[in-house]
Short mmCIF file of C-alpha atoms in Angstrom, two decimals:
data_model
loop_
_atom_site.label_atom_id
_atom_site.label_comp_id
_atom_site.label_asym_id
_atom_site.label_seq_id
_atom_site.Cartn_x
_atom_site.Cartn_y
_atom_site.Cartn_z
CA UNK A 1 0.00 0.00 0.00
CA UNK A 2 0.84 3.76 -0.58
CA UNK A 3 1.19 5.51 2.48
CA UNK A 4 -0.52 8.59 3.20
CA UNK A 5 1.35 11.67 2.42
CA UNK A 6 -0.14 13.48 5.43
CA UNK A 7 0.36 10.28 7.55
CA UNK A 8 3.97 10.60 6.68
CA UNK A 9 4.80 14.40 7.27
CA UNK A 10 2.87 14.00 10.70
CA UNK A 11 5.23 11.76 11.71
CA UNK A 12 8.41 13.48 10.61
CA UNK A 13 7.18 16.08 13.10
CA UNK A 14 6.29 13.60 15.76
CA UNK A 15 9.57 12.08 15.32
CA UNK A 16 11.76 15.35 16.07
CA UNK A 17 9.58 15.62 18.40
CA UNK A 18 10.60 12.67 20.71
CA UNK A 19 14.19 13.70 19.57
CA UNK A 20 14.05 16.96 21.18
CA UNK A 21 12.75 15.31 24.23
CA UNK A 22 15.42 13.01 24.34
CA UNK A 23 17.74 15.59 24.16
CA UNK A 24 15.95 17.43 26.83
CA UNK A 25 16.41 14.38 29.34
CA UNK A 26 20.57 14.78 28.85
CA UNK A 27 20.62 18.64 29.04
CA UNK A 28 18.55 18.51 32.46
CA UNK A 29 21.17 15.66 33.78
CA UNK A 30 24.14 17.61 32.84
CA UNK A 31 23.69 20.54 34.45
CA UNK A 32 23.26 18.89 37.56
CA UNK A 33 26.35 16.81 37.71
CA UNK A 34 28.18 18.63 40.10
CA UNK A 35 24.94 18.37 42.56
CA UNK A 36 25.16 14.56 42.14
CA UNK A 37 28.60 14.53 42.88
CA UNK A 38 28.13 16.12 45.99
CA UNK A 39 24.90 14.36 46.69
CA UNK A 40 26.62 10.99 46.08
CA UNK A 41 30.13 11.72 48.03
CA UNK A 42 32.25 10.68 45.57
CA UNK A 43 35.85 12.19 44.35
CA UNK A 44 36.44 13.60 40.64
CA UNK A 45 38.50 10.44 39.97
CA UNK A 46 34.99 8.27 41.19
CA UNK A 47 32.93 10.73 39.26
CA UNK A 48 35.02 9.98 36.00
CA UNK A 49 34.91 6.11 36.18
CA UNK A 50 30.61 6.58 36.97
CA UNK A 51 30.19 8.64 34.31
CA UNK A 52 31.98 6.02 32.24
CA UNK A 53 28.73 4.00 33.17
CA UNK A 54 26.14 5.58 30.71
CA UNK A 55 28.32 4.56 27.38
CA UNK A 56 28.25 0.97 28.86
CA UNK A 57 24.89 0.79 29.59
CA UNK A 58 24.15 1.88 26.13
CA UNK A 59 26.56 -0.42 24.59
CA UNK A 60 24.90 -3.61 25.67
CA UNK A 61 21.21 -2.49 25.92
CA UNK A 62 21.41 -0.92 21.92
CA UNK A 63 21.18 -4.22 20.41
CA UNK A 64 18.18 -5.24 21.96
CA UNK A 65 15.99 -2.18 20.57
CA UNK A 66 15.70 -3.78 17.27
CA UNK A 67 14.12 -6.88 18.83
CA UNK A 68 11.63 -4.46 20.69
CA UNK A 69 10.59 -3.06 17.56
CA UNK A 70 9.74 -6.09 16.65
CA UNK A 71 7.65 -7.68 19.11
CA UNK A 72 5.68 -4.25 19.96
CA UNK A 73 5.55 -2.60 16.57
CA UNK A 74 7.41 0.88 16.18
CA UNK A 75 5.03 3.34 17.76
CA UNK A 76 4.51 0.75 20.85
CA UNK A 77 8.43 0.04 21.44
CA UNK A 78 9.38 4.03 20.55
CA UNK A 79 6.60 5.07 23.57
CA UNK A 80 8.13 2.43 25.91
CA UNK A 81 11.74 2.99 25.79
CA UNK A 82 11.30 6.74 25.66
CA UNK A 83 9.51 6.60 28.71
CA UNK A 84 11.48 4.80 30.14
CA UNK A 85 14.69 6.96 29.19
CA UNK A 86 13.02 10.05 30.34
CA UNK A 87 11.70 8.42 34.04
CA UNK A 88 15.43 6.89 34.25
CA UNK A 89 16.31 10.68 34.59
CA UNK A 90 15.00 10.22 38.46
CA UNK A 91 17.68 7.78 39.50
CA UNK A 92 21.64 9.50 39.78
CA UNK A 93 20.45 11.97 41.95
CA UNK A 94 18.92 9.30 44.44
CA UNK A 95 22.13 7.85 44.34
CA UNK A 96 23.88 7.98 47.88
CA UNK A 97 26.81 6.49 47.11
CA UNK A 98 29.34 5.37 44.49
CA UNK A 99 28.01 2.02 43.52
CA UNK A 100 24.55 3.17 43.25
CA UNK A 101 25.66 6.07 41.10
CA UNK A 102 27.28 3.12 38.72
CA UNK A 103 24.23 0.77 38.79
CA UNK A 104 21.93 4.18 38.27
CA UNK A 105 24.33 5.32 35.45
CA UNK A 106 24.38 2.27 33.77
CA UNK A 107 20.47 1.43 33.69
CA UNK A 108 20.01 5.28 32.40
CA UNK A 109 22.59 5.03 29.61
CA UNK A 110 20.78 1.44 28.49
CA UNK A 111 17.42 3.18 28.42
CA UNK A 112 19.00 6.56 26.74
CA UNK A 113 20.46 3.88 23.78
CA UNK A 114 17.83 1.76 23.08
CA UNK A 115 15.51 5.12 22.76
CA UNK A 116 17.87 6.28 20.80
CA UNK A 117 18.34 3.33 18.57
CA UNK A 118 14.43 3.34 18.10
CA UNK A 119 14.03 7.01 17.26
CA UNK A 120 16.68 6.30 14.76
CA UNK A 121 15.26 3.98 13.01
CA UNK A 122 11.37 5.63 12.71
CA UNK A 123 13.60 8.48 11.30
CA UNK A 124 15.46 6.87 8.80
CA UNK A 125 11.91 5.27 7.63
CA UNK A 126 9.94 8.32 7.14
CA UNK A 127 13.42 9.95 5.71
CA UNK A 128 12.46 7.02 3.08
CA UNK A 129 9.09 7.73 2.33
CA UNK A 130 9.64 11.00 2.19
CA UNK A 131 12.25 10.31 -0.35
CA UNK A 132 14.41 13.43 1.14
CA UNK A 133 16.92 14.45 4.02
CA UNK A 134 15.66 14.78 7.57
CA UNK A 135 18.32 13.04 9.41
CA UNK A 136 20.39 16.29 10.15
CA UNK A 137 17.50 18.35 10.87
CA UNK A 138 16.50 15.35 13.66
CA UNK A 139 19.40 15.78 15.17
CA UNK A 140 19.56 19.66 15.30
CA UNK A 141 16.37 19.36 17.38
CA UNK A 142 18.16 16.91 19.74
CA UNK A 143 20.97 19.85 20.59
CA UNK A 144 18.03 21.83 20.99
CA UNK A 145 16.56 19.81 23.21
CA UNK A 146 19.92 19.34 24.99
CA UNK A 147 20.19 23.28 25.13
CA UNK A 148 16.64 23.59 26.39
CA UNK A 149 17.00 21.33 29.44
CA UNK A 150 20.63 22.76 30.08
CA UNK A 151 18.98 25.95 30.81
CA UNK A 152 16.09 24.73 32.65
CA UNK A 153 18.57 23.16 34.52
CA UNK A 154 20.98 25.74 35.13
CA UNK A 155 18.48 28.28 36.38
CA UNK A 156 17.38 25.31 38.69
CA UNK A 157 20.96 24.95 40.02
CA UNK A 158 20.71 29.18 40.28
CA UNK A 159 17.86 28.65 42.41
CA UNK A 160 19.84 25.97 43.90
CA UNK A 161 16.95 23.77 43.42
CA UNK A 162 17.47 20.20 44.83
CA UNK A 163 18.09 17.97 41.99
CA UNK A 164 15.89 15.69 43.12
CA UNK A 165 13.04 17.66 42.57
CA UNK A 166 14.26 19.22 39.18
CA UNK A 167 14.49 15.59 37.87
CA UNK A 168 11.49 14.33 38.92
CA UNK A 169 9.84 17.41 37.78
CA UNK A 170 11.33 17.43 34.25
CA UNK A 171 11.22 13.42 33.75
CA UNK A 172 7.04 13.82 34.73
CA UNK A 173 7.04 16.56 32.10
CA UNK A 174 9.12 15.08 29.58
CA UNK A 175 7.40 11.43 29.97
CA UNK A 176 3.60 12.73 29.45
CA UNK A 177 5.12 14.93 26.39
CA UNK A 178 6.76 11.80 25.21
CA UNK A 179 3.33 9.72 25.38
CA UNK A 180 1.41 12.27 23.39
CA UNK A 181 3.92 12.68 20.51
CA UNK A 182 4.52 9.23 20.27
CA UNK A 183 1.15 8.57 19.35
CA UNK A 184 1.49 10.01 16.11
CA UNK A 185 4.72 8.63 14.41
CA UNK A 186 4.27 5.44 12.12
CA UNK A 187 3.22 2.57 14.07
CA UNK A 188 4.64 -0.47 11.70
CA UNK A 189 4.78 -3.79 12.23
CA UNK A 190 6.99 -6.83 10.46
CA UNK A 191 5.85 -9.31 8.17
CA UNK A 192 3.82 -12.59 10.46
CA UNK A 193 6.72 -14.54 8.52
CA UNK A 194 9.42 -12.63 9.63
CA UNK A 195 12.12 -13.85 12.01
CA UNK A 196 12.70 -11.82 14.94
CA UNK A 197 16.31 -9.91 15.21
CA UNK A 198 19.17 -12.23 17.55
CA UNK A 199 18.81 -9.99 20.79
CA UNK A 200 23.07 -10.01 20.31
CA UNK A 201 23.97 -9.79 17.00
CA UNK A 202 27.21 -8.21 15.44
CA UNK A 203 26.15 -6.03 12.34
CA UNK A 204 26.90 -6.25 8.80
CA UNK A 205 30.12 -5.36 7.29
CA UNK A 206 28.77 -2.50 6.18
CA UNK A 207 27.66 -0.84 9.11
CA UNK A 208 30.99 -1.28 10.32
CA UNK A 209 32.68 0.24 7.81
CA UNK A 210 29.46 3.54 8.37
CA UNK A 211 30.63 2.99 12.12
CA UNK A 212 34.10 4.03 11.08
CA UNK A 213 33.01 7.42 9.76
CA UNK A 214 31.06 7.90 12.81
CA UNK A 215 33.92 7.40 15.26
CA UNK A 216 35.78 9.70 13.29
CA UNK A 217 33.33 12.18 13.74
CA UNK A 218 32.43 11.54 17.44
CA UNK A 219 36.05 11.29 18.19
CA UNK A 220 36.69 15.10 17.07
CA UNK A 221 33.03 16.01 18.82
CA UNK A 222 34.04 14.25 22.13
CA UNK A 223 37.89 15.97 21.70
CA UNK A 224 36.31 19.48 20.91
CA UNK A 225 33.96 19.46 23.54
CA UNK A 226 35.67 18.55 26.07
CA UNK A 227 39.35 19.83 25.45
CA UNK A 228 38.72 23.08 23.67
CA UNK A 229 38.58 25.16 26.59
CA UNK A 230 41.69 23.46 27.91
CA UNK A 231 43.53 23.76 24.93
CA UNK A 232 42.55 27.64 24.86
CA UNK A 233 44.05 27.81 28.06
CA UNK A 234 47.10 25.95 28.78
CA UNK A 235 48.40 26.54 24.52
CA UNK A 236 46.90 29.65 23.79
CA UNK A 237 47.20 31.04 27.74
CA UNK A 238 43.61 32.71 27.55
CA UNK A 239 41.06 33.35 30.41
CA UNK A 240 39.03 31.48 32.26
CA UNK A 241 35.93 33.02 30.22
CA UNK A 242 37.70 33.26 26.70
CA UNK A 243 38.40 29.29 27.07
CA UNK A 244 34.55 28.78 27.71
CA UNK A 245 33.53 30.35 24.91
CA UNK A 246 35.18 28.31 22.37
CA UNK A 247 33.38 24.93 23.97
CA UNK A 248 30.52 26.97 23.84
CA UNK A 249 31.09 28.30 20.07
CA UNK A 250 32.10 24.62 19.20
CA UNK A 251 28.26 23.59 20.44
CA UNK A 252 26.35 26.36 19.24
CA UNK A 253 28.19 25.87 15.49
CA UNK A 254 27.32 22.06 15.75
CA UNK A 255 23.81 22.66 16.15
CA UNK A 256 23.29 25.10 13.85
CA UNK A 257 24.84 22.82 11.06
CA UNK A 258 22.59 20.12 11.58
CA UNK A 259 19.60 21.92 11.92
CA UNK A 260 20.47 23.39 8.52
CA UNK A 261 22.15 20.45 7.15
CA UNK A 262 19.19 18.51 5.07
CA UNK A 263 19.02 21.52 2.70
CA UNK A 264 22.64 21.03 1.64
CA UNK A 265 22.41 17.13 1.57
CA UNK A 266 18.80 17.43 -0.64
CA UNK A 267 21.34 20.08 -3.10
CA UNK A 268 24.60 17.79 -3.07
CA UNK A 269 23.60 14.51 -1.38
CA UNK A 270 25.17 12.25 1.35
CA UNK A 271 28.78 11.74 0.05
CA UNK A 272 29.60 15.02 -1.09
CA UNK A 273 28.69 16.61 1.76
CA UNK A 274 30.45 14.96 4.14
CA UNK A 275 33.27 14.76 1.61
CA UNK A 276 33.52 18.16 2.08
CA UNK A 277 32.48 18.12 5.43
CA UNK A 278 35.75 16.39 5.89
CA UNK A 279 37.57 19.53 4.20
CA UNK A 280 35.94 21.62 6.66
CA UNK A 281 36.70 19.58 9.71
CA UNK A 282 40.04 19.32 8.54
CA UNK A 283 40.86 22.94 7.83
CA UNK A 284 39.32 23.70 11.56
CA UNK A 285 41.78 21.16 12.61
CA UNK A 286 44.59 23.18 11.09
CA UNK A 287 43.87 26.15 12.39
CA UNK A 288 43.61 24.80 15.65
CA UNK A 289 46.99 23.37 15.83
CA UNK A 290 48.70 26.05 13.69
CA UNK A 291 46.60 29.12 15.49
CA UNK A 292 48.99 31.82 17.10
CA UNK A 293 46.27 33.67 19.46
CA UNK A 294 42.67 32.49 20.61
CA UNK A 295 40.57 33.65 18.09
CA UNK A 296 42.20 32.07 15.92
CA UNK A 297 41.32 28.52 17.57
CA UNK A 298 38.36 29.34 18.13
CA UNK A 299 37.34 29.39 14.73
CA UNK A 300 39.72 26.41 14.36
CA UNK A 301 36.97 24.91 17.30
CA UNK A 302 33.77 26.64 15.19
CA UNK A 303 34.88 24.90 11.60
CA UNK A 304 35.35 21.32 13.15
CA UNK A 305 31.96 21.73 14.97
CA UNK A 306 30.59 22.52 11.59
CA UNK A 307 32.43 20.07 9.00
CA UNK A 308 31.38 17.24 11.79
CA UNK A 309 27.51 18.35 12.41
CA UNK A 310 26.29 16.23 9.57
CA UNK A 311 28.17 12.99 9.81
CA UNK A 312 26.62 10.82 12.06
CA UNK A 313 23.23 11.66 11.14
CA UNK A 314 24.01 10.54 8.00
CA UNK A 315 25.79 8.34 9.37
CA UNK A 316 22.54 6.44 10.97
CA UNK A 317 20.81 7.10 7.55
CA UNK A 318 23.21 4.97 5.96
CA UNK A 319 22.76 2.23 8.65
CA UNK A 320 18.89 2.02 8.28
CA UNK A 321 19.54 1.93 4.41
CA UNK A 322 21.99 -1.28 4.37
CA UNK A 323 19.41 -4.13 4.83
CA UNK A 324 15.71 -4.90 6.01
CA UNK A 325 16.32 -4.30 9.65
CA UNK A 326 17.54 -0.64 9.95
CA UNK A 327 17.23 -1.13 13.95
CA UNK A 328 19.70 -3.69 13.97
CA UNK A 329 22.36 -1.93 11.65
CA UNK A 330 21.94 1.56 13.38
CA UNK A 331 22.22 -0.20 16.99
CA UNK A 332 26.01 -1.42 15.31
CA UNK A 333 26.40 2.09 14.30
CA UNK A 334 25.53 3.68 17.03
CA UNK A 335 27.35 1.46 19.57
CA UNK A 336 30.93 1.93 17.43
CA UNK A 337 30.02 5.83 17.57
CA UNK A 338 28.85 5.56 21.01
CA UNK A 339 32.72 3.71 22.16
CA UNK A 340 34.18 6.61 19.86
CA UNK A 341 32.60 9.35 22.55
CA UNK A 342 33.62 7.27 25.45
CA UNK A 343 37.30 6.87 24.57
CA UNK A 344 38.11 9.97 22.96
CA UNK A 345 38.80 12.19 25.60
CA UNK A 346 40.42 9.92 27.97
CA UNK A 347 42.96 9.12 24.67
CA UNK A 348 42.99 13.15 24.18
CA UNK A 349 44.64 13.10 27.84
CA UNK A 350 46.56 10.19 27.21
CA UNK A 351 48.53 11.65 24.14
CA UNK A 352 48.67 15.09 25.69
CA UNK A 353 50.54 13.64 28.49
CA UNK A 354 52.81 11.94 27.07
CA UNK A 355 53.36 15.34 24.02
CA UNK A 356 51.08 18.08 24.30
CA UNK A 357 47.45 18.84 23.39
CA UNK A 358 48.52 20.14 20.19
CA UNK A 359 49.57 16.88 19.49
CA UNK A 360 46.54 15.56 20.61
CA UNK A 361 44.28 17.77 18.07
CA UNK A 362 46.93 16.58 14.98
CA UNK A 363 45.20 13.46 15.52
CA UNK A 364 41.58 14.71 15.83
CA UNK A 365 42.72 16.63 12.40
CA UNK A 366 44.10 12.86 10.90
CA UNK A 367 40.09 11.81 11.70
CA UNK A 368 38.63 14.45 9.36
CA UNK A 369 40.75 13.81 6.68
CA UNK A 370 39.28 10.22 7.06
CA UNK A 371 35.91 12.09 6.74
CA UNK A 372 36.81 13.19 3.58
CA UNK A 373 38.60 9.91 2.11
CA UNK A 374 35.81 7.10 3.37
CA UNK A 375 32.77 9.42 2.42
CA UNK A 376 31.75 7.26 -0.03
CA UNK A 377 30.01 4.50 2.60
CA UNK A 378 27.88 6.59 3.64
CA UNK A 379 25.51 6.05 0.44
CA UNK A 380 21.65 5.70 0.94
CA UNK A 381 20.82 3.97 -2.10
CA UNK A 382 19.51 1.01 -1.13
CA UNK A 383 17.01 -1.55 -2.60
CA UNK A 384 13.11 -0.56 -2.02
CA UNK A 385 11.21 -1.80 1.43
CA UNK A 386 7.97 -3.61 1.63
CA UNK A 387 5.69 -1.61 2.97
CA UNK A 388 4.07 -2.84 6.38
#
């Protein structure tokens, strides 16, 4: 059958819908970090090794989304793991203790990647019904999200608001606006003959080959956003509130790229625009490494955040496009870029220790030109679905 035109748009906007509310749940944790350190009792060293927690939890839960989907249909397993992503919010700050903050950080980063892996996947299929880009512009909403609940969340810590309440405050919210918009993406179900996704699986080649690209991307993301203001000031010897601003410029560029990103991939498609998203990337890299004063890098910082916005949003696109279950080869994808996030910064420090951070951003610069050179994979042209 033909689906309905109307149907279909609907549920483009439903769909960055529940990715803005995703978003919204990790902006409202972030901010509060500090408050469940305190709350918790546990050093900066403990912190670091509990906040390693989330990118495990999503790791091992990712896979099983795709089997979800399948049992529940899409709009039934998208409304229960969103749910329970945005209720998981609740649980760090009840942690009193280091292992609870683990356990807590674990069980919210498997919730947060198996909604994530669903959301995904209803994108990339209305992306293909709509026969046009909407995979950049999904995840320019998420950083809007993430901004959104970073300022709720900072005027809460203002207030000095207990995080307790903030969280269970914004996860009530968040889960009721959740519900609603879920009810109106595409609600698809598989064939009664089809067999039901391994709940482990490793994905196809070529998802590993689209996980690549991603790391390369999500390595430079996690290095920028977490070094920049560092390198500003130990390289470039700039102020407290000069090094902020380039993290801050680095974000703020990142999010306006994807939001405007699907008009550029609709013009010049998928590969060449992350082929010369790669040239972009790369040329921030440069002037990073090579820059003499601060504002210098921090247009170094601003370039990177731009030639990387689009990548793994395409990147995801690609994945859902390789075979007949897009879950499975986007939970691949996303677990490869998800390991990419995880280890970048603590390699960052590694190779800055043992050189310098300048160093350290020659190799983020090495990953773009990778952008550029393996842009090819990420290809949607695929063979045509059934329709459920």
């Amino acid at each position: 059958m033909t689906e309905d035109t109307t149907l279909v748009k609907r549920s483009r906007y439903a769909v960055a819908a529940v990715f803005c509310v995703h978003g919204s749940v990790t902006g409202s944790f972030a901010t509060r970090v500090p408050w469940i350190q305190e709350h918790a009792g546990v050093s900066a060293g403990q912190l670091g090794l509990a906040l390693a927690f989330p990118a495990l939890g999503a790791a091992l839960m990712m896979p099983l989304a795709a089997r979800v989907s399948h049992r529940f249909g899409t709009r039934n397993a998208l409304r229960g793991l969103l749910a329970l992503w945005t209720l998981a919010l609740v649980l760090p700050s009840l942690a009193p203790g280091l292992l609870t903050l683990c356990a807590a950080l674990l069980i919210y980063g498997g919730t947060a990647g198996m909604a994530d892996v669903a959301m995904n996947a209803l994108g990339v299929e209305v992306e293909h019904r709509l026969k046009k880009s909407i995979m950049s512009g999904l995840h320019g909403l998420w950083s809007v999200g993430a901004l959104i609940g970073s300022a709720v969340g900072t005027l809460a810590a203002h207030k000095n608001v207990n995080a307790q309440l903030h969280h269970a405050i914004a996860a009530a919210v968040l889960t009721v606006v959740g519900l609603v918009v879920c009810q109106f993406v595409l609600n698809l179900h598989p064939a009664e003959d089809e067999e039901p996704p391994a709940r482990f699986a490793l994905p196809p080649r070529s998802a590993l080959l689209i996980g690549a690209v991603g790391f390369c991307a999500v390595f430079a993301e996690g290095a920028s956003l977490d070094w920049s203001a560092v390198y500003l000031r130990d390289i470039l010897d700039s102020s407290a509130g000069v090094a902020a601003g380039a993290t801050t410029g680095f974000a703020l560029t990142m999010a306006i790229a994807r939001i405007t990103g699907d008009a550029v991939v609709n013009r010049f498609g998928a590969v060449r625009t992350v082929r010369w998203s790669g040239v972009v990337a790369t040329a921030g890299g440069l002037l990073v490494v090579l820059s003499p004063n601060a504002p210098v890098a921090m247009l170094g910082f601003g370039l990177i955040g731009i030639g990387i916005a689009v990548v793994v949003p395409l990147a995801f696109a690609a994945a859902g496009h390789t075979g007949p279950n897009p879950s499975q080869a986007i939970a691949g994808v996303a677990t490869i870029t998800y390991a990419s996030g995880l280890v970048a910064p603590s390699i960052i420090g590694g190779i800055a220790q043992a050189s310098n951070l300048t160093m350290s951003f020659l190799v983020v610069t090495a990953l773009a030109v990778g952008l550029a050179l393996f842009a090819p994979v990420l290809s949607t042209r695929t063979p045509v679905r059934a329709e459920s």
